[in-house]
Short mmCIF file of C-alpha atoms in Angstrom, two decimals:
data_model
loop_
_atom_site.label_atom_id
_atom_site.label_comp_id
_atom_site.label_asym_id
_atom_site.label_seq_id
_atom_site.Cartn_x
_atom_site.Cartn_y
_atom_site.Cartn_z
CA MET A 1 15.83 -16.57 3.83
CA THR A 2 15.05 -13.29 5.68
CA ASP A 3 11.74 -12.67 7.22
CA ALA A 4 11.68 -9.47 6.05
CA PRO A 5 8.06 -8.61 4.40
CA ILE A 6 7.78 -9.13 0.57
CA ILE A 7 5.24 -6.14 0.59
CA ALA A 8 6.01 -3.43 3.42
CA ALA A 9 3.84 -0.05 3.47
CA ARG A 10 4.17 2.84 6.25
CA GLY A 11 2.18 5.61 6.28
CA VAL A 12 1.03 5.30 2.58
CA THR A 13 -1.31 8.65 1.91
CA ARG A 14 -2.70 9.63 -0.87
CA ARG A 15 -5.11 12.35 -2.02
CA PHE A 16 -7.21 13.57 -4.97
CA GLY A 17 -8.09 17.21 -4.13
CA GLY A 18 -9.70 17.33 -1.19
CA LEU A 19 -10.28 13.83 -0.92
CA VAL A 20 -7.98 11.69 1.30
CA ALA A 21 -8.21 8.19 -0.35
CA LEU A 22 -5.71 6.74 1.67
CA ASP A 23 -4.43 7.85 5.33
CA GLY A 24 -1.47 7.07 6.57
CA VAL A 25 -1.84 3.11 5.11
CA ASP A 26 0.34 0.56 6.79
CA LEU A 27 0.75 -2.64 5.42
CA ASP A 28 2.96 -6.00 5.70
CA VAL A 29 2.58 -8.79 3.50
CA PRO A 30 5.05 -11.75 4.81
CA ARG A 31 6.66 -14.10 2.11
CA GLY A 32 4.63 -16.91 0.85
CA ILE A 33 1.32 -15.64 2.17
CA VAL A 34 -1.75 -14.94 -0.23
CA GLN A 35 -3.47 -11.62 1.35
CA ALA A 36 -6.67 -10.47 0.66
CA ILE A 37 -7.36 -6.70 0.43
CA ILE A 38 -11.35 -6.35 1.18
CA GLY A 39 -13.88 -3.43 1.86
CA PRO A 40 -16.64 -1.46 0.61
CA ASN A 41 -17.08 0.46 -2.81
CA GLY A 42 -14.82 3.84 -2.27
CA SER A 43 -12.52 2.52 0.43
CA GLY A 44 -9.25 2.81 -1.09
CA LYS A 45 -8.74 -0.74 -2.45
CA THR A 46 -7.77 0.12 -5.86
CA THR A 47 -5.88 3.54 -4.67
CA LEU A 48 -3.81 1.39 -2.33
CA LEU A 49 -2.66 -1.13 -5.37
CA ASN A 50 -2.10 1.62 -7.62
CA ALA A 51 0.07 3.21 -5.24
CA LEU A 52 1.82 -0.84 -4.43
CA SER A 53 2.46 -1.31 -8.23
CA GLY A 54 3.71 2.01 -8.88
CA ALA A 55 0.66 2.80 -11.21
CA SER A 56 -0.21 5.79 -9.14
CA HIS A 57 2.26 7.52 -6.64
CA ALA A 58 1.56 8.12 -2.77
CA ASP A 59 1.64 11.57 -1.86
CA ALA A 60 3.32 10.59 1.64
CA GLY A 61 4.88 7.24 3.24
CA SER A 62 6.84 4.48 1.85
CA ILE A 63 6.33 1.37 0.25
CA ARG A 64 8.82 -1.51 -0.11
CA ILE A 65 8.89 -4.54 -2.63
CA GLY A 66 11.13 -7.35 -1.81
CA GLY A 67 13.17 -5.11 0.57
CA GLN A 68 13.54 -2.10 -2.43
CA GLU A 69 12.11 1.53 -2.53
#
């Protein structure tokens, strides 16, 4: 088994026109860990989850799920 995180995001950025919804987000989720993403309305939680799931694209950065980009 590897120590690599099951989810690894580096420098994830997402813009909607002039609004920067995600600004260089880095995230590691280790295997076997339940992780929560919390924050106020409008903080980018749904935008991040959409980028991680592939429902929308990131404008910059990289996302690896299970070691694959």
